[in-house]
Tab-separated table of C-alpha atoms in Angstrom:
chain	number	residue	atom	x	y	z
A	1056	MET	CA	-4.814	-11.145	20.784
A	1057	ASP	CA	-7.221	-12.000	17.714
A	1058	THR	CA	-5.165	-13.373	14.957
A	1059	GLN	CA	-5.904	-13.070	11.447
A	1060	ASN	CA	-7.203	-16.621	11.274
A	1061	GLU	CA	-9.414	-15.883	14.270
A	1062	LEU	CA	-10.965	-13.051	12.571
A	1063	SER	CA	-11.694	-14.562	9.385
A	1064	GLU	CA	-13.464	-17.690	11.351
A	1065	THR	CA	-15.589	-15.432	13.009
A	1066	TYR	CA	-16.930	-13.883	9.459
A	1067	SER	CA	-17.242	-17.880	8.064
A	1068	ASP	CA	-20.834	-16.946	7.101
A	1069	LEU	CA	-19.990	-14.474	4.789
A	1070	LEU	CA	-20.179	-15.461	0.770
A	1071	VAL	CA	-16.789	-14.050	0.294
A	1072	GLN	CA	-14.032	-14.499	3.146
A	1073	PRO	CA	-12.263	-11.638	4.487
A	1074	THR	CA	-8.821	-10.904	4.368
A	1075	PHE	CA	-7.220	-9.347	7.424
A	1076	PRO	CA	-4.158	-7.289	7.615
A	1077	ASP	CA	-1.113	-9.203	9.122
A	1078	TYR	CA	0.913	-6.900	11.000
A	1079	THR	CA	3.554	-9.192	11.394
A	1080	ASP	CA	3.879	-9.722	7.835
A	1081	SER	CA	3.312	-6.493	5.853
A	1082	ILE	CA	4.606	-3.489	4.430
A	1083	LEU	CA	5.122	-1.883	7.956
A	1084	ASN	CA	7.713	-4.645	8.543
A	1085	LEU	CA	9.280	-3.810	5.768
A	1086	SER	CA	9.964	0.007	6.704
A	1087	CYS	CA	10.970	-1.475	9.962
A	1088	SER	CA	13.436	-3.329	8.423
A	1089	ILE	CA	14.890	-0.440	6.673
A	1090	LEU	CA	14.717	1.645	9.498
A	1091	ARG	CA	16.781	-1.025	11.908
A	1092	HIS	CA	19.307	-1.581	8.921
A	1093	TYR	CA	19.982	2.332	8.895
A	1094	GLY	CA	20.679	2.171	13.317
A	1095	ILE	CA	17.192	3.552	13.760
A	1096	THR	CA	14.961	1.612	16.564
A	1097	PRO	CA	11.593	0.646	14.846
A	1098	ASN	CA	8.407	0.840	16.370
A	1099	HIS	CA	7.593	-2.738	15.579
A	1100	GLU	CA	8.542	-6.119	14.406
A	1101	THR	CA	10.993	-6.409	11.338
A	1102	LEU	CA	10.705	-8.500	8.326
A	1103	PRO	CA	13.131	-11.638	8.496
A	1104	ASP	CA	13.373	-12.058	4.995
A	1105	ALA	CA	14.341	-8.204	4.435
A	1106	ASP	CA	16.749	-8.430	7.405
A	1107	ALA	CA	18.751	-11.509	5.606
A	1108	ILE	CA	19.153	-9.576	2.438
A	1109	LEU	CA	20.009	-6.321	3.990
A	1110	ALA	CA	22.310	-7.777	6.164
A	1111	LYS	CA	24.564	-8.325	3.191
A	1112	GLN	CA	25.641	-4.460	3.410
A	1113	PHE	CA	24.687	-3.355	-0.048
A	1114	LYS	CA	26.239	0.117	-0.301
A	1115	HIS	CA	22.638	1.103	-1.869
A	1116	VAL	CA	19.415	-0.014	-0.794
A	1117	VAL	CA	16.270	1.170	-3.237
A	1118	VAL	CA	12.695	0.570	-2.581
A	1119	ILE	CA	10.417	0.903	-5.379
A	1120	LEU	CA	6.665	1.235	-4.668
A	1121	LEU	CA	4.321	0.981	-7.767
A	1122	ASP	CA	0.881	2.070	-6.741
A	1123	GLY	CA	-1.862	-0.880	-6.940
A	1124	LEU	CA	0.480	-3.358	-8.354
A	1125	GLY	CA	-1.193	-6.362	-5.628
A	1126	MET	CA	-0.492	-9.823	-6.176
A	1127	ASN	CA	-3.510	-10.463	-8.257
A	1128	ILE	CA	-2.648	-7.707	-10.701
A	1129	LEU	CA	0.653	-8.592	-10.882
A	1130	GLU	CA	-0.358	-12.593	-11.852
A	1131	LYS	CA	-3.013	-11.165	-14.060
A	1132	HIS	CA	-0.683	-9.303	-16.683
A	1133	LEU	CA	2.605	-11.108	-16.284
A	1134	SER	CA	3.811	-14.820	-16.571
A	1135	ARG	CA	6.000	-16.471	-13.898
A	1136	PHE	CA	9.052	-15.741	-16.407
A	1137	ASP	CA	9.022	-11.874	-16.397
A	1138	PHE	CA	11.269	-10.209	-14.148
A	1139	LEU	CA	8.887	-8.772	-11.857
A	1140	ARG	CA	7.265	-12.440	-11.328
A	1141	ARG	CA	10.607	-14.395	-11.443
A	1142	ASN	CA	11.904	-11.994	-8.885
A	1143	LEU	CA	9.289	-12.352	-6.295
A	1144	LEU	CA	10.448	-12.905	-2.998
A	1145	LYS	CA	7.008	-13.402	-1.274
A	1146	ASP	CA	3.652	-12.244	-1.091
A	1147	TYR	CA	2.623	-10.223	2.118
A	1148	SER	CA	0.224	-7.933	3.769
A	1149	SER	CA	-0.890	-4.418	3.032
A	1150	VAL	CA	-2.530	-2.395	6.234
A	1151	PHE	CA	-6.050	-1.864	6.697
A	1152	PRO	CA	-7.499	-0.088	4.882
A	1153	PRO	CA	-5.349	-1.216	1.656
A	1154	THR	CA	-5.104	2.288	0.345
A	1155	THR	CA	-2.230	4.566	-0.708
A	1156	THR	CA	-3.041	7.255	2.194
A	1157	ALA	CA	-2.654	4.628	4.679
A	1158	SER	CA	-0.185	2.032	3.371
A	1159	THR	CA	2.616	4.663	2.221
A	1160	THR	CA	1.981	6.857	5.377
A	1161	THR	CA	2.678	3.350	6.930
A	1162	PHE	CA	5.783	2.865	5.254
A	1163	LEU	CA	7.152	6.088	5.335
A	1164	SER	CA	6.379	6.532	8.898
A	1165	GLY	CA	7.219	3.431	10.201
A	1166	LEU	CA	3.881	3.343	11.930
A	1167	SER	CA	0.484	1.356	12.139
A	1168	PRO	CA	-2.269	3.240	10.784
A	1169	ILE	CA	-3.656	3.765	14.274
A	1170	GLU	CA	-0.461	5.546	15.295
A	1171	HIS	CA	-0.151	7.902	12.357
A	1172	GLY	CA	-3.812	8.379	12.051
A	1173	TRP	CA	-3.940	8.955	7.811
A	1174	LEU	CA	-6.277	6.234	8.102
A	1175	GLY	CA	-7.928	6.659	4.309
A	1176	TRP	CA	-8.517	9.117	1.529
A	1177	ASP	CA	-10.459	11.635	3.349
A	1178	VAL	CA	-10.392	11.914	7.301
A	1179	TYR	CA	-12.833	13.961	9.850
A	1180	PHE	CA	-10.723	16.370	11.807
A	1181	GLU	CA	-13.262	16.784	14.719
A	1182	GLN	CA	-10.849	19.584	15.974
A	1183	GLU	CA	-11.849	21.674	12.843
A	1184	ASN	CA	-14.910	19.909	12.101
A	1185	LYS	CA	-14.084	19.561	8.731
A	1186	ALA	CA	-13.553	16.517	6.510
A	1187	VAL	CA	-10.208	16.805	4.901
A	1188	THR	CA	-8.805	15.001	1.740
A	1189	CYS	CA	-5.204	14.196	3.201
A	1190	PHE	CA	-2.986	14.311	0.221
A	1191	THR	CA	-4.430	17.478	-1.276
A	1192	ASN	CA	-5.295	19.578	2.189
A	1193	ASN	CA	-8.754	20.142	0.114
A	1194	LEU	CA	-12.286	19.791	1.675
A	1195	GLN	CA	-13.485	16.514	0.995
A	1196	GLY	CA	-14.893	15.857	-2.264
A	1197	THR	CA	-14.092	19.117	-3.540
A	1198	THR	CA	-10.841	21.497	-5.043
A	1199	GLN	CA	-11.383	24.047	-1.889
A	1200	LYS	CA	-8.361	24.325	0.198
A	1201	ALA	CA	-9.521	23.048	3.945
A	1202	ALA	CA	-6.959	25.650	5.255
A	1203	ASP	CA	-4.411	27.858	4.668
A	1204	TYR	CA	-1.927	25.619	6.423
A	1205	SER	CA	-1.998	21.622	6.639
A	1206	ILE	CA	-4.625	20.263	8.678
A	1207	PRO	CA	-3.378	16.667	8.202
A	1208	TYR	CA	-0.241	17.724	9.067
A	1209	LYS	CA	-1.097	19.881	11.890
A	1210	TYR	CA	-3.070	17.256	13.829
A	1211	LEU	CA	-1.332	13.885	12.306
A	1212	PRO	CA	2.581	15.035	12.244
A	1213	TYR	CA	5.071	12.440	11.696
A	1214	GLU	CA	8.706	12.241	10.912
A	1215	ASN	CA	9.341	9.896	7.472
A	1216	ILE	CA	12.045	7.562	6.931
A	1217	ILE	CA	13.759	9.874	4.719
A	1218	GLN	CA	14.468	12.682	7.446
A	1219	LYS	CA	14.922	9.733	10.151
A	1220	ILE	CA	17.956	8.281	8.083
A	1221	ASN	CA	19.305	11.818	7.092
A	1222	GLU	CA	19.250	12.945	10.743
A	1223	LYS	CA	20.960	9.768	11.754
A	1224	GLY	CA	23.789	10.022	9.363
A	1225	THR	CA	24.189	6.694	8.216
A	1226	ALA	CA	23.280	7.059	4.796
A	1227	VAL	CA	21.812	10.003	2.282
A	1228	ALA	CA	18.301	9.284	1.951
A	1229	ASN	CA	16.017	10.764	-0.893
A	1230	ALA	CA	12.845	10.189	-2.501
A	1231	VAL	CA	11.886	9.919	-6.218
A	1232	MET	CA	8.457	10.750	-6.991
A	1233	PRO	CA	6.218	11.602	-10.127
A	1234	PHE	CA	5.693	15.201	-8.278
A	1235	PRO	CA	7.642	17.526	-6.179
A	1236	SER	CA	8.429	16.034	-2.548
A	1237	TYR	CA	10.777	15.757	0.203
A	1238	GLY	CA	12.894	18.695	-1.498
A	1239	SER	CA	13.135	17.126	-4.713
A	1240	GLU	CA	11.527	17.997	-8.020
A	1241	GLY	CA	8.966	15.700	-9.348
A	1242	PHE	CA	9.529	13.507	-12.311
A	1243	PRO	CA	6.451	12.817	-14.308
A	1244	ASP	CA	7.773	10.733	-17.111
A	1245	LEU	CA	8.748	7.326	-16.575
A	1246	ASN	CA	11.960	7.370	-18.041
A	1247	ASP	CA	13.196	10.326	-16.179
A	1248	TRP	CA	11.802	8.650	-12.994
A	1249	VAL	CA	14.138	5.451	-13.779
A	1250	ASN	CA	17.178	7.696	-14.659
A	1251	GLU	CA	16.733	9.578	-11.239
A	1252	ILE	CA	16.511	6.233	-9.284
A	1253	LYS	CA	19.737	4.840	-11.565
A	1254	LYS	CA	21.353	8.464	-10.973
A	1255	SER	CA	21.063	8.231	-6.865
A	1256	CYS	CA	22.460	4.777	-6.997
A	1257	LYS	CA	26.010	6.050	-8.496
A	1258	SER	CA	26.604	8.186	-5.326
A	1259	GLU	CA	30.063	7.688	-3.784
A	1260	LYS	CA	28.462	7.634	-0.336
A	1261	ARG	CA	25.897	5.190	0.888
A	1262	THR	CA	22.338	5.723	0.050
A	1263	PHE	CA	18.675	4.999	0.276
A	1264	THR	CA	16.209	5.710	-2.162
A	1265	TYR	CA	12.137	5.358	-1.736
A	1266	ALA	CA	10.686	5.917	-5.332
A	1267	TYR	CA	7.047	5.877	-5.887
A	1268	TRP	CA	5.092	5.631	-9.089
A	1269	GLU	CA	1.518	6.502	-9.408
A	1270	ASN	CA	0.600	3.378	-11.842
A	1271	PRO	CA	-0.794	0.964	-12.553
A	1272	ASP	CA	-3.569	2.384	-10.139
A	1273	ALA	CA	-4.332	5.453	-11.717
A	1274	ALA	CA	-4.887	3.661	-14.993
A	1275	MET	CA	-7.187	0.511	-12.893
A	1276	HIS	CA	-9.252	3.360	-11.410
A	1277	LYS	CA	-10.518	4.889	-15.107
A	1278	ASP	CA	-10.577	1.644	-16.984
A	1279	GLY	CA	-10.486	-1.526	-14.911
A	1280	SER	CA	-8.111	-3.664	-13.721
A	1281	ASN	CA	-8.394	-6.202	-17.146
A	1282	ALA	CA	-8.020	-3.297	-19.629
A	1283	ASP	CA	-5.456	-3.153	-22.491
A	1284	SER	CA	-4.030	0.066	-20.940
A	1285	VAL	CA	-3.172	-1.505	-17.749
A	1286	HIS	CA	-1.449	-4.333	-19.094
A	1287	GLU	CA	0.614	-2.118	-21.539
A	1288	ILE	CA	1.445	0.233	-18.376
A	1289	ILE	CA	2.751	-3.242	-16.559
A	1290	GLU	CA	4.632	-4.640	-19.306
A	1291	ASP	CA	6.349	-1.404	-19.734
A	1292	LEU	CA	7.070	-1.082	-15.877
A	1293	ASN	CA	8.363	-4.504	-15.739
A	1294	ALA	CA	10.646	-3.942	-18.700
A	1295	LYS	CA	12.324	-0.777	-17.574
A	1296	LEU	CA	12.844	-1.871	-14.177
A	1297	LEU	CA	14.634	-4.994	-15.631
A	1298	LEU	CA	16.959	-2.364	-17.353
A	1299	LEU	CA	17.282	-0.934	-14.351
A	1300	CYS	CA	18.096	-3.284	-12.021
A	1301	ASP	CA	20.484	-4.720	-14.432
A	1302	LYS	CA	22.663	-1.501	-14.481
A	1303	LEU	CA	22.713	-0.793	-10.448
A	1304	LYS	CA	26.130	-2.048	-8.776
A	1305	ASP	CA	26.430	-2.976	-5.372
A	1306	THR	CA	22.638	-2.038	-4.907
A	1307	VAL	CA	19.762	-4.127	-3.857
A	1308	VAL	CA	16.237	-3.392	-4.991
A	1309	PHE	CA	12.944	-3.906	-2.931
A	1310	ILE	CA	9.878	-3.549	-5.504
A	1311	THR	CA	6.189	-3.944	-3.731
A	1312	ALA	CA	3.154	-1.935	-4.076
A	1313	ASP	CA	0.755	-0.359	-1.316
A	1314	HIS	CA	-2.391	-2.491	-2.169
A	1315	GLY	CA	-4.280	-4.435	-4.985
A	1316	HIS	CA	-7.321	-3.598	-6.759
A	1317	LEU	CA	-10.579	-5.482	-7.512
A	1318	ASP	CA	-13.291	-4.247	-10.230
A	1319	ILE	CA	-16.130	-3.081	-8.449
A	1320	THR	CA	-20.044	-2.048	-8.831
A	1321	ASN	CA	-21.261	1.363	-7.625
A	1322	GLU	CA	-24.212	2.510	-5.541
A	1323	THR	CA	-24.949	5.685	-3.951
A	1324	ILE	CA	-26.335	6.388	-0.135
A	1325	VAL	CA	-27.975	9.494	-0.496
A	1326	GLU	CA	-30.288	8.509	-3.599
A	1327	ASN	CA	-30.554	4.937	-3.042
A	1328	TYR	CA	-30.804	4.510	0.894
A	1329	PRO	CA	-32.270	8.048	1.916
A	1330	ASP	CA	-33.776	6.113	5.136
A	1331	MET	CA	-29.628	5.541	5.995
A	1332	ALA	CA	-28.486	9.018	5.227
A	1333	LYS	CA	-30.907	10.617	7.510
A	1334	MET	CA	-29.369	8.569	10.424
A	1335	LEU	CA	-25.950	10.354	10.078
A	1336	GLU	CA	-24.722	13.322	11.349
A	1337	ARG	CA	-22.509	14.064	8.256
A	1338	GLU	CA	-21.219	12.838	4.893
A	1339	VAL	CA	-19.309	9.127	5.210
A	1340	CYS	CA	-15.464	9.378	5.184
A	1341	ILE	CA	-12.402	7.276	4.805
A	1342	GLU	CA	-12.995	5.450	1.746
A	1343	PRO	CA	-15.950	4.072	-0.178
A	1344	ARG	CA	-14.776	0.604	0.896
A	1345	ALA	CA	-13.932	1.566	4.203
A	1346	ILE	CA	-16.824	3.714	5.348
A	1347	SER	CA	-17.031	5.653	8.847
A	1348	PHE	CA	-20.430	6.546	9.832
A	1349	TYR	CA	-20.966	8.907	12.562
A	1350	VAL	CA	-24.613	8.278	13.623
A	1351	LYS	CA	-26.889	10.693	15.052
A	1352	PRO	CA	-27.815	9.453	18.867
A	1353	GLU	CA	-31.443	8.756	18.166
A	1354	TYR	CA	-30.226	6.323	15.703
A	1355	LYS	CA	-27.607	4.320	17.273
A	1356	THR	CA	-29.616	1.176	17.693
A	1357	ASP	CA	-31.479	1.422	14.417
A	1358	PHE	CA	-28.574	2.080	12.293
A	1359	PRO	CA	-26.463	-1.144	12.442
A	1360	LYS	CA	-29.911	-3.158	11.990
A	1361	TYR	CA	-30.549	-1.298	9.035
A	1362	PHE	CA	-27.291	-1.568	7.411
A	1363	ASN	CA	-26.553	-5.278	8.265
A	1364	GLU	CA	-30.281	-6.185	6.644
A	1365	ARG	CA	-29.374	-4.750	3.530
A	1366	PHE	CA	-24.972	-5.064	3.339
A	1367	SER	CA	-24.264	-7.948	5.643
A	1368	GLN	CA	-22.705	-9.991	2.928
A	1369	ASP	CA	-20.820	-6.931	1.225
A	1370	TYR	CA	-19.567	-5.397	4.059
A	1371	ILE	CA	-18.644	-6.261	7.631
A	1372	LEU	CA	-20.001	-3.878	10.360
A	1373	PHE	CA	-17.777	-2.893	13.209
A	1374	THR	CA	-18.759	-0.410	15.893
A	1375	LYS	CA	-15.528	1.941	16.946
A	1376	GLU	CA	-14.901	-0.159	20.206
A	1377	GLU	CA	-14.703	-3.377	17.799
A	1378	VAL	CA	-12.204	-1.577	15.577
A	1379	LEU	CA	-9.965	-0.794	18.399
A	1380	LYS	CA	-10.304	-4.272	20.045
A	1381	LYS	CA	-9.430	-6.279	17.009
A	1382	HIS	CA	-6.641	-3.802	16.067
A	1383	LEU	CA	-7.983	-3.558	12.502
A	1384	PHE	CA	-5.777	-0.304	12.248
A	1385	GLY	CA	-2.806	-2.256	13.356
A	1386	TYR	CA	-0.986	-2.298	17.108
A	1387	GLY	CA	0.218	0.789	19.045
A	1388	GLU	CA	-1.165	3.824	20.946
A	1389	ALA	CA	-3.751	5.231	19.012
A	1390	ASN	CA	-2.806	8.596	17.860
A	1391	LYS	CA	-4.008	11.317	20.680
A	1392	ASN	CA	-5.522	13.713	17.671
A	1393	LEU	CA	-7.108	10.524	16.173
A	1394	THR	CA	-10.843	11.670	15.232
A	1395	GLY	CA	-11.438	9.844	12.024
A	1396	LEU	CA	-13.113	7.096	13.252
A	1397	GLY	CA	-16.718	7.118	13.245
A	1398	ASP	CA	-19.368	5.350	15.699
A	1399	PHE	CA	-19.152	2.433	13.338
A	1400	LEU	CA	-17.180	1.117	10.662
A	1401	ALA	CA	-18.050	-0.958	7.266
A	1402	ALA	CA	-15.593	-2.725	5.683
A	1403	ALA	CA	-16.295	-4.286	1.986
A	1404	VAL	CA	-15.921	-8.035	1.475
A	1405	SER	CA	-17.555	-8.228	-2.032
A	1406	SER	CA	-17.459	-5.754	-5.234
A	1407	ARG	CA	-20.459	-3.777	-4.218
A	1408	THR	CA	-19.225	-0.214	-3.417
A	1409	LEU	CA	-21.391	2.319	-1.538
A	1410	LEU	CA	-20.410	6.164	-2.495
A	1411	TRP	CA	-22.172	8.902	-0.638
A	1412	ASP	CA	-23.857	10.543	-3.622
A	1413	LYS	CA	-23.919	11.014	-7.359
A	1414	SER	CA	-21.169	13.919	-7.742
A	1415	LYS	CA	-18.556	11.247	-5.993
A	1416	PRO	CA	-16.126	9.600	-8.883
A	1417	ARG	CA	-17.325	5.943	-10.091
A	1418	PHE	CA	-14.016	4.140	-10.567
A	1419	ARG	CA	-14.021	0.648	-12.463
A	1420	SER	CA	-11.578	-0.804	-10.093
A	1421	HIS	CA	-10.922	0.112	-6.494
A	1422	HIS	CA	-9.406	-0.947	-3.068
A	1423	ALA	CA	-9.819	-0.281	0.707
A	1424	GLY	CA	-12.035	-3.394	1.801
A	1425	LEU	CA	-11.110	-6.704	3.231
A	1426	SER	CA	-10.508	-8.851	-0.026
A	1427	LYS	CA	-7.544	-10.647	-0.655
A	1428	GLU	CA	-7.368	-8.837	-3.892
A	1429	GLU	CA	-6.757	-5.774	-2.241
A	1430	MET	CA	-4.857	-6.864	0.898
A	1431	ARG	CA	-2.019	-9.181	-0.717
A	1432	ILE	CA	0.675	-7.329	-2.075
A	1433	PRO	CA	4.130	-8.820	-3.864
A	1434	LEU	CA	7.588	-8.067	-2.176
A	1435	ILE	CA	9.865	-8.516	-5.075
A	1436	TRP	CA	13.646	-8.525	-4.997
A	1437	HIS	CA	16.778	-7.606	-7.048
A	1438	GLU	CA	20.389	-7.718	-5.853
A	1439	TYR	CA	23.409	-6.616	-7.778
A	1440	LYS	CA	25.835	-10.007	-8.417
A	1441	PRO	CA	29.410	-9.023	-9.634
A	1442	PRO	CA	29.986	-10.743	-12.869
A	1443	LYS	CA	32.581	-14.123	-12.186
A	1444	ALA	CA	35.673	-13.815	-13.254
A	1445	PRO	CA	36.498	-14.823	-17.215
A	1446	TRP	CA	38.832	-17.623	-16.031
A	1447	ILE	CA	36.069	-19.310	-13.855
A	1448	ALA	CA	33.872	-18.952	-16.611
A	1449	PHE	CA	36.159	-21.014	-18.925
A	1450	TYR	CA	36.822	-23.426	-16.602
A	1451	THR	CA	33.157	-24.434	-15.686
A	1452	VAL	CA	32.642	-24.740	-19.411
A	1453	ILE	CA	35.474	-27.290	-19.899
A	1454	VAL	CA	34.140	-29.119	-16.845
A	1455	LEU	CA	30.615	-29.531	-18.420
A	1456	LEU	CA	32.046	-30.581	-21.705
A	1457	ILE	CA	34.066	-33.227	-19.936
A	1458	LEU	CA	30.999	-34.418	-17.982
A	1459	PHE	CA	29.000	-34.516	-21.074
A	1460	VAL	CA	31.621	-36.759	-22.644
A	1461	LEU	CA	31.761	-39.179	-20.326
A	1462	MET	CA	28.033	-39.469	-19.908
A	1463	CYS	CA	28.036	-40.157	-23.628
A	1464	LEU	CA	30.673	-42.857	-23.689
A	1465	PHE	CA	29.472	-44.429	-20.253
């Protein structure tokens, strides 16, 4: 089995070293720890750091996922004295591709991307001959519904962590999101979102709460990762989550992200590389930085030569067979309905990003590639600490004063 280091050494000639996912120390393993904590047998290894904390048997467990708050973004915008950084437990791995669709579905399902099949923003479904934006059920790149039913859920269904915990009956599980989901209304205002988390932790029953927030990701796509607007959002999140955590009793809070971010430069395939576009059976899909190519039979030999001559320092090109052999999308049995992997897959390692054509949104910052900035995410931890009895604090002060006096005398 290829290890992360062995995979990296294979591509030592690249200008930028790839960072491959570590499926033994990742957001997938955090999910498995939560599942096991509530008496549900997980499909993969758990995360020992999380297991040790959960073993303290807090009444309430909260997992907050801040979209896009990778390690590089956390360190760029906050000092080591700020709440989110000083409570950093560790940095660990996202999944491949490090993008919201694949990563949040991994956490919610407890499955690797190869198992759940939600590989990225746009996935091709051979069963319907359609590329579909998974979260919206729209045809790729449009606002038109792909069907009057959810194509992703029809072919790639999964039971989420909320359902599993509620069915097991070991806690009351709920989700707090900016938009309606899992039977709950949405909370698009940050203050309302924070208050809803607080409310769920006041229950007399044992609870698990999953809380997702769409920033700083949305702001970074628009303005870039260094923008003042992004800095203000992260400082605000830091302040509000500090106040939240300090008020929660008998509660442990894990704060993490789905992926990091990298400022990028955009190019188009159709306009800039028409000779490559003509080799393809259909528009590329998954993600601009994790591109699935479906190649016409007569170009199967020419395509990798053409691509590598132009992009070998910016993308690693894998055959479908290599993707599966190297477990890029994780371990486990591939979903039986998975058709989103084309003949080749290109994973970005530099800031250069390929879009299909001029109609695609040109983000200033993006993710889904194999850079360290995109792959490494934080695991932040805060637990409730009961206040010490007043007499303990009093005697502690007396002892410290006596020690101080003795030091001065001698």
